[in-house]
Short mmCIF file of C-alpha atoms and ligand atoms in Angstrom, two decimals:
data_model
loop_
_atom_site.label_atom_id
_atom_site.label_comp_id
_atom_site.label_asym_id
_atom_site.label_seq_id
_atom_site.Cartn_x
_atom_site.Cartn_y
_atom_site.Cartn_z
CA UNK A 41 -39.19 -6.70 8.89
CA UNK A 42 -38.70 -8.67 5.69
CA UNK A 43 -38.38 -12.41 6.18
CA UNK A 44 -34.91 -13.71 5.55
CA UNK A 45 -34.61 -15.36 2.16
CA UNK A 46 -33.71 -19.04 2.39
CA UNK A 47 -30.19 -19.85 1.26
CA UNK A 48 -30.63 -20.38 -2.46
CA UNK A 49 -29.00 -22.96 -4.65
CA UNK A 50 -25.96 -21.10 -5.99
CA UNK A 51 -26.48 -22.54 -9.46
CA UNK A 52 -29.90 -20.96 -9.92
CA UNK A 53 -28.98 -17.58 -8.42
CA UNK A 54 -28.18 -14.79 -10.88
CA UNK A 55 -24.57 -13.63 -10.78
CA UNK A 56 -25.53 -10.55 -8.85
CA UNK A 57 -28.78 -9.13 -7.62
CA UNK A 58 -30.08 -5.61 -8.07
CA UNK A 59 -32.26 -3.28 -6.03
CA UNK A 60 -35.38 -4.56 -7.68
CA UNK A 61 -34.13 -8.08 -7.86
CA UNK A 62 -35.84 -10.21 -5.22
CA UNK A 63 -33.00 -12.71 -5.29
CA UNK A 64 -30.62 -10.14 -3.74
CA UNK A 65 -29.28 -11.88 -0.70
CA UNK A 66 -29.47 -10.32 2.73
CA UNK A 67 -26.90 -10.53 5.50
CA UNK A 68 -28.47 -9.93 8.88
CA UNK A 69 -26.15 -8.73 11.65
CA UNK A 70 -26.25 -9.78 15.27
CA UNK A 71 -27.93 -7.50 17.71
CA UNK A 72 -25.75 -4.45 18.48
CA UNK A 73 -23.28 -5.12 15.65
CA UNK A 74 -24.55 -2.34 13.34
CA UNK A 75 -22.50 0.45 14.91
CA UNK A 76 -19.43 0.23 12.76
CA UNK A 77 -21.34 0.22 9.43
CA UNK A 78 -23.41 3.15 10.72
CA UNK A 79 -20.10 4.95 11.20
CA UNK A 80 -19.30 4.11 7.59
CA UNK A 81 -16.57 1.70 8.44
CA UNK A 82 -16.63 -0.68 5.46
CA UNK A 83 -15.91 -4.08 7.06
CA UNK A 84 -18.26 -6.70 8.49
CA UNK A 85 -16.47 -9.44 10.41
CA UNK A 86 -17.62 -13.02 10.39
CA UNK A 87 -18.55 -12.90 14.09
CA UNK A 88 -20.98 -9.99 13.58
CA UNK A 89 -23.22 -11.93 11.23
CA UNK A 90 -26.41 -13.59 12.53
CA UNK A 91 -27.57 -15.07 9.22
CA UNK A 92 -27.21 -15.02 5.47
CA UNK A 93 -24.63 -16.13 2.98
CA UNK A 94 -23.81 -15.65 -0.68
CA UNK A 95 -21.39 -16.60 -3.42
CA UNK A 96 -17.85 -15.19 -3.57
CA UNK A 97 -18.00 -11.51 -4.44
CA UNK A 98 -21.77 -11.47 -4.79
CA UNK A 99 -23.47 -8.21 -3.89
CA UNK A 100 -25.44 -8.48 -0.68
CA UNK A 101 -27.67 -6.19 1.31
CA UNK A 102 -26.55 -5.84 4.93
CA UNK A 103 -29.21 -5.20 7.52
CA UNK A 104 -29.19 -4.61 11.25
CA UNK A 105 -30.73 -7.21 13.53
CA UNK A 106 -33.89 -5.11 13.40
CA UNK A 107 -33.98 -5.24 9.60
CA UNK A 108 -32.77 -1.69 8.94
CA UNK A 109 -30.72 -1.18 5.75
CA UNK A 110 -27.05 -0.58 6.50
CA UNK A 111 -25.04 -1.14 3.33
CA UNK A 112 -24.55 -2.88 0.03
CA UNK A 113 -21.45 -4.98 0.09
CA UNK A 114 -19.46 -7.80 -1.46
CA UNK A 115 -19.59 -11.18 0.25
CA UNK A 116 -16.34 -13.11 0.91
CA UNK A 117 -17.29 -16.62 2.08
CA UNK A 118 -13.82 -17.61 3.27
CA UNK A 119 -12.49 -14.36 4.73
CA UNK A 120 -12.75 -13.17 8.35
CA UNK A 121 -13.83 -9.87 6.75
CA UNK A 122 -17.01 -11.48 5.48
CA UNK A 123 -18.52 -8.40 3.80
CA UNK A 124 -16.82 -5.30 2.44
CA UNK A 125 -19.22 -2.42 1.94
CA UNK A 126 -19.60 -0.87 -1.48
CA UNK A 127 -22.10 1.79 -0.46
CA UNK A 128 -24.09 3.03 2.50
CA UNK A 129 -26.82 4.54 0.30
CA UNK A 130 -29.96 2.42 0.05
CA UNK A 131 -30.75 3.93 -3.35
CA UNK A 132 -27.37 3.10 -4.88
CA UNK A 133 -27.19 0.29 -7.41
CA UNK A 134 -24.03 -1.79 -7.58
CA UNK A 135 -23.45 -2.17 -11.30
CA UNK A 136 -20.85 -1.24 -13.91
CA UNK A 137 -21.89 2.42 -13.68
CA UNK A 138 -21.21 2.36 -9.93
CA UNK A 139 -17.61 1.28 -10.60
CA UNK A 140 -17.23 3.96 -13.26
CA UNK A 141 -18.38 6.62 -10.78
CA UNK A 142 -16.01 5.44 -8.05
CA UNK A 143 -13.04 5.20 -10.43
CA UNK A 144 -13.79 8.59 -12.00
CA UNK A 145 -13.92 10.15 -8.51
CA UNK A 146 -10.60 8.59 -7.50
CA UNK A 147 -8.89 9.68 -10.72
CA UNK A 148 -10.31 13.21 -10.42
CA UNK A 149 -9.00 13.48 -6.85
CA UNK A 150 -5.48 12.55 -8.02
CA UNK A 151 -5.59 15.09 -10.83
CA UNK A 152 -6.02 17.85 -8.23
CA UNK A 153 -2.91 16.83 -6.28
CA UNK A 154 -0.24 18.10 -8.69
CA UNK A 155 1.89 15.00 -8.17
CA UNK A 156 5.52 15.56 -9.24
CA UNK A 157 5.68 12.29 -11.16
CA UNK A 158 4.04 10.43 -14.01
CA UNK A 159 3.60 7.48 -11.65
CA UNK A 160 0.93 7.56 -9.00
CA UNK A 161 -1.58 5.52 -7.04
CA UNK A 162 -4.97 5.91 -8.68
CA UNK A 163 -7.04 3.57 -6.52
CA UNK A 164 -6.22 2.98 -2.87
CA UNK A 165 -8.75 0.37 -1.76
CA UNK A 166 -11.16 1.36 0.98
CA UNK A 167 -10.14 5.03 0.86
CA UNK A 168 -11.54 5.19 -2.67
CA UNK A 169 -14.65 3.18 -1.82
CA UNK A 170 -13.25 0.15 -3.66
CA UNK A 171 -12.19 -2.36 -0.98
CA UNK A 172 -9.58 -4.81 -2.21
CA UNK A 173 -8.56 -2.82 -5.29
CA UNK A 174 -5.15 -1.20 -5.72
CA UNK A 175 -4.23 0.47 -8.99
CA UNK A 176 -1.00 2.30 -9.75
CA UNK A 177 -0.28 4.22 -12.91
CA UNK A 178 3.22 4.09 -14.40
CA UNK A 179 3.24 6.41 -17.37
CA UNK A 180 0.88 4.87 -19.90
CA UNK A 181 0.67 1.54 -18.04
CA UNK A 182 -1.71 0.63 -15.24
CA UNK A 183 -0.83 -2.07 -12.72
CA UNK A 184 -3.68 -3.45 -10.63
CA UNK A 185 -4.12 -5.78 -7.68
CA UNK A 186 -7.52 -7.42 -7.18
CA UNK A 187 -7.27 -8.56 -3.59
CA UNK A 188 -10.84 -9.38 -2.50
CA UNK A 189 -13.73 -11.45 -3.83
CA UNK A 190 -15.85 -8.38 -4.64
CA UNK A 191 -13.38 -6.67 -6.96
CA UNK A 192 -12.46 -10.05 -8.43
CA UNK A 193 -16.08 -10.56 -9.49
CA UNK A 194 -16.30 -7.09 -11.05
CA UNK A 195 -12.87 -7.28 -12.71
CA UNK A 196 -14.11 -6.82 -16.28
CA UNK A 197 -16.22 -3.74 -15.43
CA UNK A 198 -13.37 -2.29 -13.35
CA UNK A 199 -10.81 -2.82 -16.15
CA UNK A 200 -13.16 -1.12 -18.60
CA UNK A 201 -13.69 1.85 -16.28
CA UNK A 202 -9.96 2.22 -15.56
CA UNK A 203 -9.09 2.41 -19.24
CA UNK A 204 -11.95 4.86 -19.90
CA UNK A 205 -10.96 7.12 -16.97
CA UNK A 206 -7.24 7.26 -17.73
CA UNK A 207 -6.87 6.80 -21.47
CA UNK A 208 -4.07 4.32 -20.74
CA UNK A 209 -3.66 1.55 -23.27
CA UNK A 210 -2.09 -1.10 -21.04
CA UNK A 211 -3.39 -2.67 -17.86
CA UNK A 212 -1.37 -5.36 -16.12
CA UNK A 213 -2.83 -7.53 -13.37
CA UNK A 214 -0.64 -8.24 -10.33
CA UNK A 215 -3.08 -10.23 -8.23
CA UNK A 216 -0.33 -12.36 -6.72
CA UNK A 217 -0.34 -11.02 -3.16
CA UNK A 218 -0.69 -13.65 -0.42
CA UNK A 219 -3.85 -11.99 0.98
CA UNK A 220 -5.76 -13.40 -1.99
CA UNK A 221 -5.53 -16.83 -0.38
CA UNK A 222 -7.60 -15.54 2.57
CA UNK A 223 -10.30 -14.72 0.02
CA UNK A 224 -10.09 -18.19 -1.50
CA UNK A 225 -8.61 -16.72 -4.69
CA UNK A 226 -5.76 -18.13 -6.75
CA UNK A 227 -2.93 -15.80 -7.85
CA UNK A 228 -3.56 -14.15 -11.24
CA UNK A 229 -1.09 -12.13 -13.31
CA UNK A 230 -0.88 -10.91 -16.89
CA UNK A 231 -2.15 -8.29 -19.29
CA UNK A 232 -5.84 -7.43 -18.81
CA UNK A 233 -5.72 -4.75 -21.49
CA UNK A 234 -3.10 -4.31 -24.16
CA UNK A 235 -3.04 -2.79 -27.67
CA UNK A 236 -2.35 -6.33 -28.94
CA UNK A 237 -5.55 -7.56 -27.31
CA UNK A 238 -6.61 -9.04 -24.00
CA UNK A 239 -4.33 -11.76 -22.66
CA UNK A 240 -1.44 -10.49 -24.83
CA UNK A 241 1.84 -12.15 -24.01
CA UNK A 242 3.96 -9.01 -24.48
CA UNK A 243 7.03 -9.58 -22.30
CA UNK A 244 7.83 -5.85 -22.33
CA UNK A 245 6.69 -5.11 -18.81
CA UNK A 246 9.34 -2.50 -17.93
CA UNK A 247 8.29 1.15 -17.87
CA UNK A 248 10.49 4.20 -17.31
CA UNK A 249 8.85 6.76 -15.03
CA UNK A 250 9.88 10.25 -13.99
CA UNK A 251 9.74 10.92 -10.27
CA UNK A 252 10.76 14.46 -9.29
CA UNK A 253 13.59 15.02 -11.78
CA UNK A 254 14.75 11.39 -11.78
CA UNK A 255 14.21 8.54 -14.19
CA UNK A 256 13.29 5.23 -12.64
CA UNK A 257 12.55 1.87 -14.20
CA UNK A 258 9.59 -0.12 -12.96
CA UNK A 259 8.76 -3.63 -14.06
CA UNK A 260 5.05 -4.22 -13.52
CA UNK A 261 5.45 -8.00 -13.84
CA UNK A 262 8.66 -8.55 -11.86
CA UNK A 263 8.71 -5.70 -9.32
CA UNK A 264 7.30 -5.92 -5.80
CA UNK A 265 3.54 -5.36 -5.42
CA UNK A 266 2.45 -3.36 -8.48
CA UNK A 267 6.08 -2.58 -9.35
CA UNK A 268 7.30 0.29 -7.17
CA UNK A 269 6.79 1.92 -3.75
CA UNK A 270 5.05 5.11 -4.78
CA UNK A 271 3.98 5.88 -1.20
CA UNK A 272 7.53 7.07 -0.39
CA UNK A 273 7.67 9.57 -3.25
CA UNK A 274 7.38 12.73 -1.14
CA UNK A 275 9.74 11.34 1.49
CA UNK A 276 12.38 10.66 -1.16
CA UNK A 277 12.15 14.34 -2.18
CA UNK A 278 12.42 15.49 1.45
CA UNK A 279 15.41 13.21 1.93
CA UNK A 280 17.18 14.75 -1.05
CA UNK A 281 16.59 18.23 0.36
CA UNK A 282 17.80 17.28 3.85
CA UNK A 283 20.89 15.49 2.55
CA UNK A 284 21.75 18.72 0.77
CA UNK A 285 20.80 21.02 3.66
CA UNK A 286 22.69 19.06 6.32
CA UNK A 287 25.59 18.22 4.05
CA UNK A 288 25.29 14.44 4.53
CA UNK A 289 28.27 12.83 2.81
CA UNK A 290 28.03 9.14 3.79
CA UNK A 291 24.54 7.65 3.34
CA UNK A 292 23.24 4.17 4.21
CA UNK A 293 19.95 3.18 2.55
CA UNK A 294 18.57 0.08 4.30
CA UNK A 295 15.84 -1.97 2.58
CA UNK A 296 16.66 0.02 -0.51
CA UNK A 297 14.60 -1.97 -3.03
CA UNK A 298 15.50 -0.37 -6.42
CA UNK A 299 17.32 2.52 -4.79
CA UNK A 300 14.79 5.35 -4.80
CA UNK A 301 16.26 6.87 -1.63
CA UNK A 302 19.79 6.19 -2.94
CA UNK A 303 19.13 8.25 -6.08
CA UNK A 304 17.63 10.95 -3.85
CA UNK A 305 20.77 10.98 -1.70
CA UNK A 306 23.06 11.25 -4.75
CA UNK A 307 20.85 14.04 -6.12
CA UNK A 308 21.24 15.77 -2.75
CA UNK A 309 25.02 15.66 -3.10
CA UNK A 310 25.97 12.62 -1.01
CA UNK A 311 29.49 11.45 -1.76
CA UNK A 312 29.06 7.78 -0.94
CA UNK A 313 25.77 5.85 -0.83
CA UNK A 314 25.34 2.23 0.25
CA UNK A 315 22.12 0.39 -0.66
CA UNK A 316 21.31 -2.74 1.34
CA UNK A 317 18.59 -5.19 0.32
CA UNK A 318 18.08 -8.95 0.29
CA UNK A 319 16.78 -8.90 -3.29
CA UNK A 320 19.53 -9.18 -5.91
CA UNK A 321 17.31 -8.06 -8.83
CA UNK A 322 16.20 -4.98 -6.86
CA UNK A 323 19.84 -4.10 -6.17
CA UNK A 324 20.80 -4.58 -9.82
CA UNK A 325 18.06 -2.10 -10.65
CA UNK A 326 19.34 0.27 -7.95
CA UNK A 327 22.78 0.22 -9.62
CA UNK A 328 21.18 0.81 -13.02
CA UNK A 329 19.27 3.79 -11.57
CA UNK A 330 22.52 5.39 -10.43
CA UNK A 331 23.94 5.44 -13.95
CA UNK A 332 20.59 6.16 -15.62
CA UNK A 333 20.44 9.37 -13.62
CA UNK A 334 23.97 10.41 -14.57
CA UNK A 335 25.71 9.70 -11.25
CA UNK A 336 29.16 8.18 -10.99
CA UNK A 337 28.66 4.48 -10.14
CA UNK A 338 31.77 4.77 -7.96
CA UNK A 339 29.67 6.78 -5.52
CA UNK A 340 27.28 3.86 -4.98
CA UNK A 341 27.72 0.47 -3.39
CA UNK A 342 25.07 -2.30 -3.36
CA UNK A 343 25.03 -4.92 -0.60
CA UNK A 344 22.94 -8.04 -1.16
CA UNK A 345 22.49 -8.89 2.52
CA UNK A 346 20.24 -8.97 5.55
CA UNK A 347 19.94 -5.49 7.02
CA UNK A 348 20.12 -6.49 10.67
CA UNK A 349 23.30 -8.53 10.14
CA UNK A 350 24.79 -5.74 8.00
CA UNK A 351 24.15 -3.08 10.64
CA UNK A 352 25.88 -5.26 13.25
CA UNK A 353 28.83 -5.86 10.95
CA UNK A 354 29.17 -2.15 10.16
CA UNK A 355 29.15 -1.31 13.87
CA UNK A 356 31.85 -3.91 14.50
CA UNK A 357 33.92 -2.35 11.71
CA UNK A 358 33.54 1.12 13.26
CA UNK A 359 31.59 2.56 10.30
CA UNK A 360 29.77 5.90 10.66
CA UNK A 361 27.10 7.49 8.46
CA UNK A 362 25.75 11.02 8.11
CA UNK A 363 22.31 9.79 7.02
CA UNK A 364 20.53 6.45 7.33
CA UNK A 365 17.21 5.32 5.87
CA UNK A 366 15.34 2.39 7.45
CA UNK A 367 12.35 1.40 5.33
CA UNK A 368 11.70 -2.24 6.25
CA UNK A 369 8.91 -4.45 4.92
CA UNK A 370 5.78 -4.89 7.01
CA UNK A 371 6.91 -6.57 10.26
CA UNK A 372 3.35 -6.58 11.73
CA UNK A 373 0.54 -7.33 9.28
CA UNK A 374 -2.02 -6.95 12.11
CA UNK A 375 -2.08 -5.63 15.67
CA UNK A 376 -1.73 -9.25 16.87
CA UNK A 377 1.85 -9.27 15.56
CA UNK A 378 2.69 -5.90 17.08
CA UNK A 379 4.76 -7.17 19.98
CA UNK A 380 7.17 -9.28 17.96
CA UNK A 381 7.33 -6.57 15.32
CA UNK A 382 8.10 -3.96 17.99
CA UNK A 383 11.20 -5.92 19.00
CA UNK A 384 12.36 -6.14 15.38
CA UNK A 385 11.81 -2.40 14.78
CA UNK A 386 13.54 -1.51 18.02
CA UNK A 387 16.54 -3.64 17.15
CA UNK A 388 17.24 -2.12 13.74
CA UNK A 389 16.62 1.41 15.04
CA UNK A 390 18.99 0.86 17.96
CA UNK A 391 21.68 -0.36 15.55
CA UNK A 392 21.07 2.56 13.17
CA UNK A 393 21.38 5.09 16.02
CA UNK A 394 24.77 3.58 16.88
CA UNK A 395 25.98 4.06 13.31
CA UNK A 396 24.80 7.66 13.04
CA UNK A 397 27.31 10.47 13.33
CA UNK A 398 26.46 13.29 15.78
CA UNK A 399 24.21 15.71 13.86
CA UNK A 400 23.33 12.86 11.47
CA UNK A 401 19.92 12.26 9.95
CA UNK A 402 17.80 9.13 10.46
CA UNK A 403 14.69 8.46 8.38
CA UNK A 404 12.91 5.54 9.99
CA UNK A 405 9.64 3.99 8.82
CA UNK A 406 7.05 1.37 9.60
CA UNK A 407 4.44 0.31 7.05
CA UNK A 408 2.75 -2.05 9.52
CA UNK A 409 -0.95 -1.37 9.96
CA UNK A 410 -0.67 -3.04 13.39
CA UNK A 411 1.83 -0.44 14.67
CA UNK A 412 0.35 3.05 14.87
CA UNK A 413 2.32 6.29 14.81
CA UNK A 414 2.32 6.71 18.56
CA UNK A 415 3.51 3.14 19.21
CA UNK A 416 6.17 3.56 16.54
CA UNK A 417 7.46 6.70 18.23
CA UNK A 418 7.67 4.79 21.54
CA UNK A 419 9.59 1.96 19.86
CA UNK A 420 12.09 4.40 18.33
CA UNK A 421 12.35 6.16 21.71
CA UNK A 422 13.27 2.84 23.33
CA UNK A 423 15.85 2.23 20.61
CA UNK A 424 17.43 5.64 21.19
CA UNK A 425 17.53 5.01 24.91
CA UNK A 426 19.24 1.64 24.46
CA UNK A 427 21.74 3.13 22.03
CA UNK A 428 22.42 6.01 24.42
CA UNK A 429 21.50 8.48 21.68
CA UNK A 430 18.90 11.26 21.58
CA UNK A 431 17.76 13.32 18.64
CA UNK A 432 15.41 16.05 17.50
CA UNK A 433 12.22 15.12 15.69
CA UNK A 434 12.65 17.01 12.47
CA UNK A 435 9.49 15.82 10.75
CA UNK A 436 6.75 13.21 10.97
CA UNK A 437 6.42 11.35 7.70
CA UNK A 438 3.53 9.55 6.04
CA UNK A 439 2.44 8.14 2.70
CA UNK A 440 2.14 10.51 -0.25
CA UNK A 441 -1.39 11.97 -0.67
CA UNK A 442 -2.29 9.74 -3.62
CA UNK A 443 -2.40 6.99 -0.92
CA UNK A 444 -5.11 8.76 1.09
CA UNK A 445 -6.64 7.90 4.43
CA UNK A 446 -10.30 8.79 4.86
CA UNK A 447 -11.97 10.28 7.89
CA UNK A 448 -14.11 7.21 8.49
CA UNK A 449 -11.46 4.55 7.89
CA UNK A 450 -8.43 5.35 10.05
CA UNK A 451 -7.22 1.73 9.68
CA UNK A 452 -6.23 2.71 6.17
CA UNK A 453 -3.29 4.65 7.59
CA UNK A 454 -0.30 2.35 7.38
CA UNK A 455 2.95 4.17 6.57
CA UNK A 456 4.44 6.27 9.31
CA UNK A 457 7.94 7.57 9.72
CA UNK A 458 10.15 9.90 11.70
CA UNK A 459 12.92 12.14 10.47
CA UNK A 460 15.36 12.52 13.36
CA UNK A 461 18.45 14.67 13.70
CA UNK A 462 20.90 13.09 16.11
CA UNK A 463 22.11 15.33 18.93
N1 SAH B 255 12.65 2.07 0.37
C1 SAH B 255 12.20 1.36 -0.80
C2 SAH B 255 11.11 0.36 -0.49
C3 SAH B 255 11.48 -0.71 0.53
S1 SAH B 255 10.44 -2.11 0.51
C4 SAH B 255 11.80 2.36 -1.89
O1 SAH B 255 11.83 3.56 -1.62
O2 SAH B 255 11.45 1.93 -2.99
C5 SAH B 255 11.28 -3.21 1.55
C6 SAH B 255 12.52 -3.89 0.96
O3 SAH B 255 13.11 -4.65 1.99
C7 SAH B 255 12.28 -4.85 -0.18
O4 SAH B 255 13.03 -4.44 -1.29
C8 SAH B 255 12.81 -6.21 0.33
O5 SAH B 255 13.53 -6.93 -0.67
C9 SAH B 255 13.75 -5.78 1.42
N2 SAH B 255 13.97 -6.72 2.52
C10 SAH B 255 13.06 -7.47 3.18
N3 SAH B 255 13.63 -8.10 4.21
C11 SAH B 255 14.94 -7.77 4.20
C12 SAH B 255 16.06 -8.09 5.04
N4 SAH B 255 15.92 -8.87 6.10
N5 SAH B 255 17.25 -7.53 4.75
C13 SAH B 255 17.39 -6.73 3.68
N6 SAH B 255 16.36 -6.37 2.88
C14 SAH B 255 15.16 -6.89 3.13
#
């Protein structure tokens, strides 16, 4: 068993160690805490660590209590997830070439998927062996979130590899998600790569993408997350087909954002579509999408309002819809919030059931990692019971395949939905 290196003065330590670099820091786990890394689960929690520390994002070697190699990982001094594994191969070297290999593999996987859009998720964090990194491609523009200390430290190498793998000329950074604070990182936004040079101040951050047959505008600087919710792409297509198949005339799109499901409904032949969201800029974009795609703006109504209050008001007014979409933001970021989130999900689903015409279609989603598919089904069941409404499960829905889940990291599964036909 190698003796544990004393904690070194951070000033004299090289930025990152290598296999043959004796200054590579070692994180020793507590007895019995090696199981999850042995199962190739990439997280090491603070409480599992017996000894060792490193600088933010520094590459560390993780060993079992007995001194057996388990993984190379990135150290996050302030996060409860103290190490995120880069690799479980002792012979692997974590360097710029490592990031090129991982990014090339992720991009190659997407190119096999035949995605019906020029906008897609290229890097999906842990599922692509790059914990903390999210990269979406919108046409010729990449939009990236660096959400953990490890990817933050390797940002330059990652940016280089992304441009090389895709041939895109523009890479915008959207590292402004609140989770960065848990990593001790400040928000960071702006162009990382641009034909006018790094740090360019080009205000032209809007990109027009083609999803299915539709044109949609995405602003990588001003939109939510990286700009758009690409994970719902396949579900928007299914919705269009069902609206057509079931002849849904009156459609209510709750938490519409920029109206992706509203455009789908209009494309499916809906006569009247109402988009509800609490973001005025998102709704303005939803209205613009209606006209951009050649639909009569008279067929679309935008409500800048809280969904829950709107559903209650519509019930009071005796409104009825042939199809309703409920795609709320994450109510439960972790399992600890599941109970309160369950009540919120149940409430909006109960209200939606009450507004649904017999034979009507409900698409209901949860993107909370803390609420799994089986719990979500139970919540929706409770909502149906309270509303006095039953329905047939038409389809179980999930994120589009460019947002993959891996075999060894089931926690990566976050978006789940049900398509229900009211009896
Ligand atoms: N269905 C969308 C994505 C929805 S994201 C798509 O296909 O693109 C969730 C949306 O819910 C965001 O646009 C956010 O502005 C909105 N939102 C959050 N809380 C809300 C509330 N209480 N009432 C209305 N909208 C809300």
